[in-house]
Each structure stands twice: as structure tokens, then as C-alpha cells.
Short mmCIF file of C-alpha atoms in Angstrom, two decimals:
data_model
loop_
_atom_site.label_atom_id
_atom_site.label_comp_id
_atom_site.label_asym_id
_atom_site.label_seq_id
_atom_site.Cartn_x
_atom_site.Cartn_y
_atom_site.Cartn_z
CA MET A 1 -14.48 8.88 -20.55
CA ASN A 2 -14.11 11.94 -18.30
CA LYS A 3 -16.93 14.15 -17.02
CA LYS A 4 -16.32 16.88 -19.61
CA ALA A 5 -16.55 14.41 -22.47
CA LEU A 6 -19.72 12.92 -20.98
CA TYR A 7 -21.30 16.39 -20.74
CA CYS A 8 -20.56 17.08 -24.41
CA LEU A 9 -21.94 13.69 -25.35
CA LEU A 10 -25.22 14.35 -23.56
CA LEU A 11 -25.59 17.79 -25.20
CA LEU A 12 -25.10 16.31 -28.64
CA SER A 13 -27.19 13.21 -28.02
CA GLY A 14 -30.10 14.49 -30.12
CA SER A 15 -28.06 15.25 -33.24
CA LEU A 16 -26.02 12.07 -32.90
CA ALA A 17 -29.10 9.93 -32.16
CA VAL A 18 -27.70 8.59 -28.88
CA SER A 19 -30.39 6.59 -27.10
CA PRO A 20 -31.26 7.15 -23.41
CA ALA A 21 -29.87 3.71 -22.65
CA GLU A 22 -26.51 4.56 -24.22
CA ALA A 23 -26.39 7.84 -22.30
CA GLN A 24 -27.11 5.94 -19.08
CA GLU A 25 -24.28 3.50 -19.85
CA ALA A 26 -21.93 6.42 -20.32
CA ALA A 27 -22.97 7.84 -16.95
CA ASP A 28 -22.49 4.42 -15.35
CA SER A 29 -18.96 4.30 -16.78
CA VAL A 30 -18.11 7.60 -15.12
CA ARG A 31 -19.50 6.42 -11.77
CA VAL A 32 -17.56 3.13 -11.98
CA LYS A 33 -14.28 4.95 -12.59
CA GLN A 34 -14.97 7.44 -9.83
CA ALA A 35 -15.87 4.66 -7.37
CA LYS A 36 -12.67 2.78 -8.22
CA LYS A 37 -10.66 5.94 -7.64
CA GLU A 38 -12.32 6.54 -4.26
CA LYS A 39 -11.78 2.92 -3.25
CA LYS A 40 -8.08 3.08 -4.11
CA GLU A 41 -7.67 6.28 -2.11
CA SER A 42 -9.53 4.88 0.90
CA THR A 43 -7.46 1.70 1.17
CA GLU A 44 -4.04 3.26 0.68
CA LEU A 45 -3.31 4.09 4.30
CA LEU A 46 0.26 5.27 3.90
CA PRO A 47 1.47 8.44 2.16
CA LYS A 48 3.61 7.97 -0.94
CA ALA A 49 7.18 9.21 -0.91
CA GLU A 50 6.65 11.48 -3.92
CA GLU A 51 3.75 13.32 -2.28
CA LYS A 52 4.18 16.74 -0.74
CA LYS A 53 5.09 17.15 2.90
CA GLY A 54 2.19 16.72 5.24
CA LEU A 55 0.33 14.83 7.93
CA VAL A 56 -1.90 11.84 7.25
CA LEU A 57 -4.41 10.38 9.72
CA GLY A 58 -6.31 7.19 9.21
CA GLY A 59 -7.38 3.88 10.62
CA TYR A 60 -9.94 1.10 10.57
CA GLY A 61 -12.32 -0.58 12.99
CA GLU A 62 -14.78 -3.44 13.47
CA ALA A 63 -17.84 -3.81 15.71
CA VAL A 64 -19.33 -7.31 15.87
CA THR A 65 -22.12 -9.27 17.49
CA SER A 66 -22.24 -13.08 17.34
CA ARG A 67 -24.53 -15.90 18.37
CA TYR A 68 -22.71 -19.16 19.16
CA PHE A 69 -24.62 -22.44 18.95
CA TYR A 70 -22.10 -24.46 20.95
CA SER A 71 -20.62 -24.48 24.44
CA ASP A 72 -17.62 -22.37 25.40
CA GLN A 73 -16.59 -24.76 28.20
CA TYR A 74 -12.99 -25.91 27.85
CA THR A 75 -14.09 -29.46 28.69
CA ARG A 76 -16.25 -29.71 25.55
CA TYR A 77 -13.41 -31.58 23.80
CA ILE A 78 -12.72 -33.83 26.78
CA GLU A 79 -16.36 -34.92 27.26
CA PRO A 80 -18.10 -34.07 23.96
CA GLU A 81 -21.19 -36.17 24.76
CA LYS A 82 -22.17 -33.72 27.53
CA PHE A 83 -22.30 -30.75 25.13
CA LYS A 84 -24.34 -32.02 22.20
CA ASN A 85 -27.45 -29.93 22.88
CA CYS A 86 -26.14 -26.80 24.53
CA LYS A 87 -28.11 -23.55 24.54
CA SER A 88 -26.88 -20.75 22.32
CA ARG A 89 -24.99 -17.75 23.71
CA GLY A 90 -24.31 -14.26 22.44
CA GLU A 91 -21.37 -11.88 22.47
CA PHE A 92 -20.53 -8.33 21.44
CA ASP A 93 -16.98 -7.46 20.48
CA LEU A 94 -14.68 -4.80 19.05
CA PRO A 95 -12.08 -7.09 17.43
CA HIS A 96 -9.81 -4.32 16.14
CA VAL A 97 -9.90 -0.53 16.29
CA THR A 98 -6.77 1.06 14.86
CA PHE A 99 -5.54 4.64 14.67
CA MET A 100 -2.74 5.60 12.28
CA ILE A 101 -0.66 8.75 11.97
CA GLY A 102 1.88 9.30 9.22
CA TYR A 103 4.05 12.21 8.16
CA ASN A 104 5.97 12.87 4.97
CA PHE A 105 9.09 14.88 5.77
CA GLY A 106 10.11 15.28 2.13
CA LYS A 107 13.27 14.19 0.33
CA GLY A 108 12.10 10.58 0.53
CA TRP A 109 11.73 10.46 4.33
CA ARG A 110 8.50 9.54 6.09
CA MET A 111 7.25 7.96 9.30
CA ASN A 112 4.25 5.92 10.34
CA ALA A 113 2.80 4.91 13.70
CA GLU A 114 -0.24 2.72 14.31
CA LEU A 115 -1.95 2.00 17.64
CA GLU A 116 -4.40 -0.89 17.85
CA TYR A 117 -7.07 -1.65 20.45
CA GLU A 118 -8.11 -5.30 20.38
CA HIS A 119 -11.44 -6.28 21.95
CA GLY A 120 -11.91 -2.79 23.37
CA GLY A 121 -8.51 -2.52 25.03
CA THR A 122 -7.74 -3.06 28.70
CA GLY A 123 -8.74 -1.25 31.86
CA SER A 124 -7.98 -1.39 35.57
CA ALA A 125 -8.96 0.67 38.60
CA MET A 126 -8.22 1.07 42.32
CA GLU A 127 -11.15 -0.06 44.45
CA ILE A 128 -11.97 -0.21 48.19
CA GLU A 129 -13.34 -3.65 49.05
CA ASN A 130 -15.85 -2.98 51.87
CA ASN A 131 -16.56 -6.67 52.27
CA GLU A 132 -12.85 -7.33 52.80
CA GLY A 133 -12.18 -4.94 55.66
CA GLY A 134 -11.71 -1.87 53.48
CA GLU A 135 -8.75 -3.36 51.64
CA ILE A 136 -7.61 -1.37 48.58
CA GLU A 137 -7.14 -3.54 45.49
CA THR A 138 -6.38 -3.09 41.82
CA GLU A 139 -9.14 -4.71 39.78
CA LEU A 140 -9.13 -5.63 36.10
CA GLU A 141 -12.17 -3.86 34.66
CA GLN A 142 -11.92 -4.85 31.01
CA GLY A 143 -10.15 -7.51 28.98
CA GLY A 144 -8.42 -6.98 25.67
CA GLU A 145 -5.12 -5.61 24.42
CA VAL A 146 -3.56 -2.30 23.43
CA GLU A 147 -0.59 -2.65 21.11
CA LEU A 148 1.71 -0.42 19.13
CA GLU A 149 1.27 -2.29 15.88
CA GLN A 150 3.63 -0.18 13.79
CA PHE A 151 6.24 2.51 14.29
CA TRP A 152 8.86 2.99 11.61
CA ILE A 153 10.99 5.48 9.69
CA GLU A 154 11.42 4.96 5.95
CA LYS A 155 13.77 6.31 3.30
CA THR A 156 12.85 6.04 -0.38
CA PHE A 157 15.69 6.20 -2.90
CA CYS A 158 13.52 5.21 -5.87
CA PRO A 159 10.37 3.07 -6.31
CA ALA A 160 12.53 -0.07 -6.49
CA ALA A 161 14.62 0.71 -3.40
CA ASN A 162 13.20 1.60 0.03
CA ILE A 163 14.52 0.99 3.55
CA ARG A 164 12.17 0.80 6.53
CA ALA A 165 13.35 0.45 10.15
CA GLY A 166 11.43 0.20 13.41
CA HIS A 167 8.40 -1.84 14.47
CA ILE A 168 7.09 -3.31 11.21
CA ILE A 169 4.58 -5.80 9.81
CA VAL A 170 5.98 -9.26 9.00
CA PRO A 171 4.10 -9.87 5.70
CA VAL A 172 4.03 -13.69 5.81
CA GLY A 173 0.78 -15.17 4.48
CA GLY A 174 -2.17 -13.45 2.89
CA LEU A 175 -3.83 -12.17 6.06
CA ASN A 176 -0.84 -10.40 7.61
CA ASN A 177 -0.28 -8.40 4.45
CA HIS A 178 -4.00 -7.71 3.88
CA HIS A 179 -5.56 -7.55 7.35
CA GLU A 180 -7.83 -4.52 6.93
CA PRO A 181 -11.55 -5.41 7.28
CA ASP A 182 -12.39 -4.72 3.63
CA LYS A 183 -9.81 -7.32 2.53
CA PHE A 184 -11.80 -10.37 3.66
CA PHE A 185 -15.50 -11.30 3.49
CA THR A 186 -15.87 -13.04 6.86
CA VAL A 187 -16.99 -11.00 9.87
CA TYR A 188 -13.90 -11.94 11.87
CA ARG A 189 -10.48 -12.35 10.32
CA PRO A 190 -10.31 -15.80 8.67
CA GLU A 191 -9.29 -18.20 11.40
CA GLU A 192 -7.20 -20.55 9.24
CA GLU A 193 -4.09 -18.35 9.09
CA ALA A 194 -4.94 -16.46 12.28
CA SER A 195 -4.79 -19.73 14.26
CA ILE A 196 -1.25 -20.80 13.33
CA MET A 197 0.74 -17.55 13.28
CA PRO A 198 0.51 -14.01 14.66
CA CYS A 199 -2.10 -11.75 13.09
CA THR A 200 -1.29 -8.98 12.72
CA TRP A 201 2.36 -10.10 12.97
CA HIS A 202 4.51 -7.13 13.96
CA GLN A 203 8.13 -7.20 15.17
CA THR A 204 11.01 -4.77 15.50
CA GLY A 205 13.56 -4.91 12.70
CA ILE A 206 14.51 -3.57 9.31
CA SER A 207 13.20 -4.26 5.81
CA PHE A 208 14.26 -3.53 2.26
CA TRP A 209 11.44 -3.36 -0.27
CA GLY A 210 10.69 -2.13 -3.76
CA ARG A 211 8.15 -2.08 -6.56
CA THR A 212 8.59 -2.44 -10.32
CA LYS A 213 5.95 -2.64 -13.05
CA HIS A 214 4.72 -6.16 -12.26
CA TRP A 215 6.53 -7.05 -9.04
CA ARG A 216 6.75 -6.01 -5.40
CA TYR A 217 9.37 -7.55 -3.15
CA GLU A 218 10.38 -7.25 0.50
CA VAL A 219 13.16 -8.78 2.62
CA LEU A 220 13.20 -8.39 6.42
CA CYS A 221 15.46 -9.03 9.40
CA VAL A 222 13.50 -9.02 12.69
CA GLN A 223 13.71 -10.25 16.27
CA GLY A 224 13.03 -13.96 16.69
CA LEU A 225 10.04 -15.60 18.38
CA GLN A 226 9.86 -16.83 21.99
CA ALA A 227 9.49 -20.60 22.39
CA ASP A 228 7.85 -20.38 25.82
CA LYS A 229 4.77 -18.74 24.22
CA PHE A 230 4.06 -21.61 21.80
CA ASP A 231 1.07 -23.87 22.44
CA ASP A 232 -1.10 -26.65 21.00
CA SER A 233 -4.11 -24.59 19.86
CA ASN A 234 -2.25 -21.70 18.19
CA TRP A 235 1.24 -23.11 17.47
CA ILE A 236 3.66 -20.11 17.32
CA LYS A 237 0.95 -17.42 17.19
CA ASP A 238 1.79 -15.78 20.54
CA GLY A 239 5.55 -16.15 20.13
CA HIS A 240 5.97 -12.50 19.10
CA LYS A 241 4.60 -11.13 22.40
CA ASN A 242 7.08 -9.86 24.96
CA ALA A 243 6.39 -10.56 28.63
CA PHE A 244 8.72 -7.76 29.74
CA GLU A 245 9.39 -4.15 28.78
CA PHE A 246 12.03 -5.30 26.31
CA GLY A 247 12.04 -7.96 23.62
CA ARG A 248 14.74 -10.62 24.03
CA SER A 249 16.46 -11.09 20.66
CA THR A 250 19.42 -13.43 21.10
CA GLN A 251 18.18 -15.26 17.99
CA TYR A 252 17.17 -13.28 14.93
CA ALA A 253 14.86 -14.19 12.07
CA GLY A 254 14.48 -13.47 8.39
CA ALA A 255 11.36 -13.12 6.26
CA PHE A 256 10.50 -12.31 2.66
CA ARG A 257 7.56 -11.63 0.39
CA VAL A 258 7.23 -11.39 -3.42
CA ASP A 259 4.02 -10.25 -5.15
CA ASN A 260 3.33 -10.46 -8.88
CA TYR A 261 0.77 -8.35 -10.81
CA SER A 262 1.45 -9.50 -14.38
CA VAL A 263 -2.09 -10.76 -15.04
CA PRO A 264 -4.74 -7.98 -15.02
CA GLY A 265 -6.92 -8.30 -11.92
CA LEU A 266 -4.73 -11.00 -10.35
CA ARG A 267 -2.19 -10.68 -7.55
CA MET A 268 -0.12 -13.74 -6.58
CA ALA A 269 2.43 -13.91 -3.78
CA VAL A 270 4.88 -16.24 -2.05
CA SER A 271 6.28 -15.48 1.40
CA GLY A 272 8.33 -17.17 4.07
CA TYR A 273 9.92 -16.97 7.51
CA TYR A 274 12.90 -18.65 9.22
CA GLY A 275 14.38 -18.08 12.68
CA GLY A 276 15.24 -19.54 16.09
CA SER A 277 13.11 -19.28 19.24
CA THR A 278 14.51 -21.02 22.34
CA ARG A 279 17.27 -18.49 23.13
CA ASN A 280 14.64 -15.74 23.22
CA ALA A 281 12.60 -17.47 25.94
CA THR A 282 12.56 -16.07 29.48
CA LYS A 283 14.22 -19.20 30.91
CA TYR A 284 16.27 -19.99 27.81
CA GLU A 285 18.76 -22.17 29.72
CA ARG A 286 16.04 -24.81 30.22
CA TYR A 287 16.08 -25.68 26.51
CA GLY A 288 19.72 -26.75 26.46
CA LEU A 289 21.13 -27.07 22.95
CA ALA A 290 17.72 -27.01 21.23
CA LYS A 291 17.46 -24.06 18.80
CA GLY A 292 13.72 -24.23 18.19
CA ARG A 293 13.98 -23.02 14.60
CA VAL A 294 10.69 -22.05 12.93
CA ALA A 295 10.14 -22.24 9.16
CA ILE A 296 6.96 -21.08 7.39
CA GLY A 297 6.15 -21.08 3.69
CA ALA A 298 3.01 -19.46 2.25
CA PHE A 299 1.24 -18.75 -1.03
CA ASP A 300 -1.73 -16.40 -1.44
CA PHE A 301 -3.63 -14.71 -4.25
CA THR A 302 -6.45 -12.26 -4.96
CA TYR A 303 -8.45 -12.06 -8.19
CA GLN A 304 -10.72 -9.07 -8.71
CA ALA A 305 -12.44 -8.68 -12.09
CA HIS A 306 -15.80 -9.21 -13.85
CA ASN A 307 -17.64 -8.36 -10.60
CA TRP A 308 -15.92 -11.21 -8.75
CA ILE A 309 -13.46 -11.16 -5.85
CA VAL A 310 -11.70 -14.47 -5.18
CA ARG A 311 -9.04 -14.93 -2.50
CA GLY A 312 -7.04 -17.96 -1.43
CA ASN A 313 -4.02 -19.04 0.60
CA PHE A 314 -1.94 -22.07 1.57
CA ASP A 315 0.44 -22.15 4.56
CA TYR A 316 2.77 -24.79 5.95
CA GLY A 317 4.98 -24.50 9.02
CA HIS A 318 7.65 -26.65 10.68
CA LEU A 319 9.19 -26.38 14.18
CA TRP A 320 12.45 -28.12 14.95
CA ASP A 321 12.97 -29.51 18.50
CA SER A 322 9.21 -29.49 19.20
CA GLN A 323 9.51 -32.44 21.58
CA LYS A 324 12.16 -30.70 23.71
CA ILE A 325 10.17 -27.45 23.71
CA SER A 326 7.00 -29.32 24.69
CA THR A 327 8.74 -31.03 27.61
CA VAL A 328 10.17 -27.75 28.92
CA ASN A 329 6.95 -25.77 28.46
CA ARG A 330 4.80 -28.36 30.25
CA ASN A 331 7.00 -28.03 33.34
CA TYR A 332 6.88 -24.25 33.66
CA PRO A 333 5.22 -22.97 36.88
CA LYS A 334 1.54 -22.08 36.63
CA ASN A 335 2.19 -18.37 37.18
CA SER A 336 4.91 -18.19 34.53
CA GLY A 337 2.63 -17.08 31.68
CA CYS A 338 3.68 -20.12 29.66
CA PRO A 339 0.75 -22.12 28.15
CA GLN A 340 2.22 -25.41 29.50
CA THR A 341 1.08 -27.51 26.53
CA ASN A 342 2.60 -29.69 23.84
CA ILE A 343 3.54 -28.13 20.50
CA ALA A 344 3.28 -29.71 17.06
CA SER A 345 6.24 -30.11 14.73
CA ASP A 346 4.13 -29.27 11.65
CA VAL A 347 1.01 -27.24 10.94
CA MET A 348 -1.02 -26.62 7.80
CA ALA A 349 -3.77 -24.22 6.75
CA TYR A 350 -5.54 -23.26 3.54
CA SER A 351 -8.68 -21.41 2.52
CA ILE A 352 -10.52 -19.98 -0.45
CA GLU A 353 -13.38 -17.49 -0.59
CA ALA A 354 -15.32 -16.01 -3.50
CA GLY A 355 -17.86 -13.23 -3.70
CA TYR A 356 -20.00 -11.86 -6.53
CA ASP A 357 -21.31 -8.29 -6.60
CA LEU A 358 -25.08 -8.61 -7.07
CA PHE A 359 -25.44 -4.83 -7.54
CA SER A 360 -23.37 -5.11 -10.72
CA GLN A 361 -26.59 -6.33 -12.35
CA ILE A 362 -28.58 -3.24 -11.29
CA ARG A 363 -27.77 -0.28 -13.52
CA LYS A 364 -28.48 2.48 -10.98
CA LEU A 365 -26.29 0.84 -8.33
CA ARG A 366 -23.52 -0.51 -10.56
CA GLY A 367 -20.18 0.91 -9.46
CA VAL A 368 -21.83 3.10 -6.80
CA GLN A 369 -22.66 0.50 -4.14
CA ASN A 370 -21.72 -3.16 -3.73
CA LEU A 371 -23.53 -6.20 -2.38
CA TYR A 372 -21.29 -9.26 -2.37
CA LEU A 373 -22.77 -12.72 -1.87
CA PHE A 374 -19.87 -14.90 -0.73
CA GLY A 375 -18.86 -18.39 0.25
CA HIS A 376 -15.80 -19.44 2.23
CA TYR A 377 -14.11 -22.82 2.73
CA GLY A 378 -11.00 -23.46 4.80
CA PHE A 379 -8.99 -26.03 6.71
CA TYR A 380 -6.36 -25.85 9.42
CA ASP A 381 -4.72 -28.17 11.92
CA THR A 382 -2.44 -26.80 14.64
CA MET A 383 -1.34 -30.37 15.45
CA TRP A 384 -0.92 -31.60 11.86
CA LYS A 385 2.20 -33.62 12.69
CA THR A 386 3.70 -34.37 16.11
CA GLU A 387 6.92 -35.89 17.32
CA GLN A 388 7.17 -39.12 19.30
CA ASN A 389 5.20 -39.22 22.58
CA ILE A 390 3.22 -36.09 21.70
CA PRO A 391 -0.46 -36.97 21.08
CA ASP A 392 -2.18 -35.71 17.93
CA LEU A 393 -5.28 -33.92 19.25
CA ARG A 394 -7.89 -34.52 16.56
CA TYR A 395 -10.18 -31.68 17.61
CA TYR A 396 -7.60 -29.25 16.24
CA ASN A 397 -8.18 -30.70 12.76
CA ARG A 398 -10.91 -28.37 11.52
CA ARG A 399 -12.77 -27.45 8.35
CA ILE A 400 -14.67 -24.18 8.02
CA LEU A 401 -17.75 -23.62 5.86
CA SER A 402 -19.36 -20.19 5.80
CA CYS A 403 -21.49 -17.96 3.64
CA GLY A 404 -22.95 -14.48 3.87
CA ILE A 405 -23.12 -11.00 2.42
CA ASN A 406 -20.99 -7.84 2.42
CA TYR A 407 -22.85 -4.58 1.74
CA ARG A 408 -20.84 -1.45 0.92
CA PRO A 409 -22.94 1.72 0.72
CA ILE A 410 -19.68 3.63 0.16
CA PRO A 411 -16.17 2.19 -0.37
CA GLN A 412 -15.07 2.96 3.19
CA ILE A 413 -17.97 1.25 5.02
CA THR A 414 -18.85 -2.47 4.98
CA ILE A 415 -21.79 -4.15 6.70
CA LYS A 416 -21.32 -7.92 7.05
CA ALA A 417 -23.47 -10.93 7.86
CA GLU A 418 -22.14 -14.48 8.06
CA TYR A 419 -23.21 -17.98 8.99
CA SER A 420 -20.32 -20.38 9.64
CA ASN A 421 -19.95 -24.00 10.63
CA ARG A 422 -16.72 -25.35 12.07
CA LEU A 423 -16.62 -29.06 11.20
CA LEU A 424 -14.77 -31.37 13.60
CA HIS A 425 -14.07 -35.08 13.50
CA ALA A 426 -16.28 -37.44 15.50
CA PRO A 427 -16.93 -37.69 18.38
CA TYR A 428 -16.50 -33.90 18.69
CA ASN A 429 -19.43 -31.60 18.01
CA ASN A 430 -19.59 -29.16 15.11
CA GLU A 431 -19.56 -25.48 16.08
CA GLN A 432 -22.01 -23.13 14.36
CA THR A 433 -22.00 -19.33 14.55
CA PHE A 434 -24.03 -16.44 13.15
CA SER A 435 -22.35 -13.03 13.15
CA LEU A 436 -23.11 -9.44 12.17
CA GLY A 437 -20.51 -6.72 11.83
CA ILE A 438 -19.91 -3.19 10.63
CA THR A 439 -16.47 -1.94 9.64
CA TYR A 440 -14.77 1.18 8.38
CA ILE A 441 -11.44 2.09 6.84
CA GLY A 442 -10.44 5.67 6.18
CA LEU A 443 -7.65 8.06 5.28
CA PHE A 444 -7.62 11.75 6.10
CA LYS A 445 -4.97 14.03 4.65
CA LEU A 446 -4.28 17.33 6.39
#
């Protein structure tokens, strides 16, 4: 029912004997539709090919404070008995602040660039050290990262055929394809997927993608990962980072993603990745004949209907030649930038979260604001399976239990609160956290 029809209905309510309650329901219906429209516009960050020429600005950001009820000492897994009753500690963080600029050139051509500041970015300065004889030094003032997350040119031939080339997102898993802060309930990005592969995963390459009535598909060819960046706690997560001004790409990789929308309110997807890694390492000759091929398979879904949002994912990864890579990486020099740890042959992660909109039961707030009460359960193990002579570190076998709320006064703003408990096997101590966060996501057309 549009606004004009609602206006006529209210004018004729006396003669048609429409009750105040029925009139209120009609008004609620209009607000629900309008809120859905605003939400769709706010989360669609990229301009469509059929739109008129023009500039689009946008982005998203997160500000977070957390209280950790466990030690941050790296020895807490080596001597867990010493850290059973540690005092709590607090942190403030800016996990991700992203700025996007896009331009539609017309005739099916458009571009997009996205710059991301992680944890506030980085900073350095020249200083005179008076207590060191006036020596001038360059000091690191702030930790964090600044990355060009996306930069690509795209040509659209029709909705089912698009080509995108440049620095692009590798859409493997649920989180890489839906990493904006309104796409997950937890304060930080869910750690299950984020602990076994890059997030957000972006590499230089080319992709072919398209959309039909009930399907969206994408096939990519990108630069391969670097084996000397793999480690025990995050598997291949840092393998997409280049240590130099260029990205070595002697070995290439392929990826794909297929989404289905046949069931109203439900999106289901399968995705995968396959590519080599050793020949892209800085000292590639050390790996000999080992190829270091990486294979990842993933399934994820989102259900949004009847005031519920339910999300889930399952990921499994395998690394060939993990024993050879582990041996080489452990023997890198300390100043090489290599983690110098063992690497698992197999990893696994899964999670599910569900939230119910409590404001859907309050007529004046229904469809205007949202208050989701959510629960989250997940599991991941970055050392799920190991080759011979590589120990299986049990403290990387983790379950996550969390609960909290997401309050959205408007579709673009979310205020989050979460209590989480990371459950570890004995004798290791569980790790509890309470976090608060505020996020935004916006699109501004000029």
C-alpha cells in the first residue's frame, strides 16, 4: 500500500468503518516498506551499471571497547596454571574504517576504489632522542594497517555477464562476501572464519560474474598466496600480504562463488579456492619441488524473515606439503618477517548465529527501529590435522559461545553489546570478553 492509498483510506475511514487499530496497521505497513527500502539503499555500496553517470561516496566503520577477563601473555598456553586468576584488562579499538569512491562512466563502465584503516592505521615520526646524545630516530607512533582493499574497473554487458579487473575481493566463505558491520551480530567480525583465511580477502586479478533471477555466480583468477606468511594460529590468513612493493605471482589461483535465492528470505552459497603458494614466497628456492597448493571449500547461508535473522557457515581447508613448508618456515631468520612456526595440513571452522527483533512486537517501533537479541555458537581449529612430526596444539581447538543485542535506531547505525566465552580444552583456561561497539554504513550519491 503506497502513501497515497493510505491517505485515501484514512479519509474514508469513517464511512467505511475502519477502526483506529486497522488504520494504525496500515500506517505500520507503510513504515515497514519504507524502512526496507532505506535499508536496501544503505547497504548497496556500489552503483548499478544501469544508473546514470555520477559519483558515489560511501563507507563503513566500527568503534569498539572491550574488557578481557584473561591474560594476554603469550605464555598463557605454555604455563596455563599461572594465569587462572588474572585481573581483567580493557582496550579501545577502531577495527575497520573504510572509505569508498565509485564512478559510473556510462555505457556499462564503472570503477570502484576502497581504502581501509585497520585499528586506526599506522603512524611514524622523526624524533630527537635527548637521552641518546641527540640522535635522530624514526619512531613508530601508532600500530595498525592502511590498505587499498579494492580498486577495479568493470564492464557490464548484461546482468548475467560482467567483467571486473583490478584489486578485488575474493568471495570465499560467508564473511569475506558479507564483511560490513551490519552483516554480523558480534561486535568484532566472527573469529571462526577470520582465523583461518584472510578477512577481508583482497587480491589482484580478474573476475567474471553475473546475476539471474535466482542465482548469482562469480569465477576469479587471482595472484596466489605466499607460503612464508603461513603460521600455526592463523593458517593461510596472512598469505595474501606482500612484503615488498610488488606482489610475487609465479603461481596463480582460482576461486568461485555461487549464491541461490530461490527460497524467499533465504540465501545459500557455496564457494571455493585453489592455488599454489611456495613459488610466491620471498625465498622460493628453499621449498624445492613442493608446490604448497591450498584448497578451501565453504558453505554459508542467511535467512531473514518473520523478524528473525539466522546466519551460518562451514569451511574446510587443506594445504599440501605442509611438513616441508613448516620445516622451511621454522628456519627463516628472525628478521625475515616469517612467523617461523609449523603449519597444519587441514583446518576447519563453522558457526551459526540467530537474532530476533524484539521491536517487532511493539507497534510504534515495528519496522522503524530494530532491537535484535542474538546468540552465537562457533568452532574452529587452525591445527585440525597435522602431518608427521608436527604437534597438534590443542589450544587452537576452540569453541565460541556469545550472546548480546544489536540496536538500530536507523538502518545505517548499529549499537552492539556482546558477552563471549572462548572455550578451550583442559588444562587451558577459558577466555571471556565483554564488548561494546557502534558502527555505521552509508552511501552518498552526488
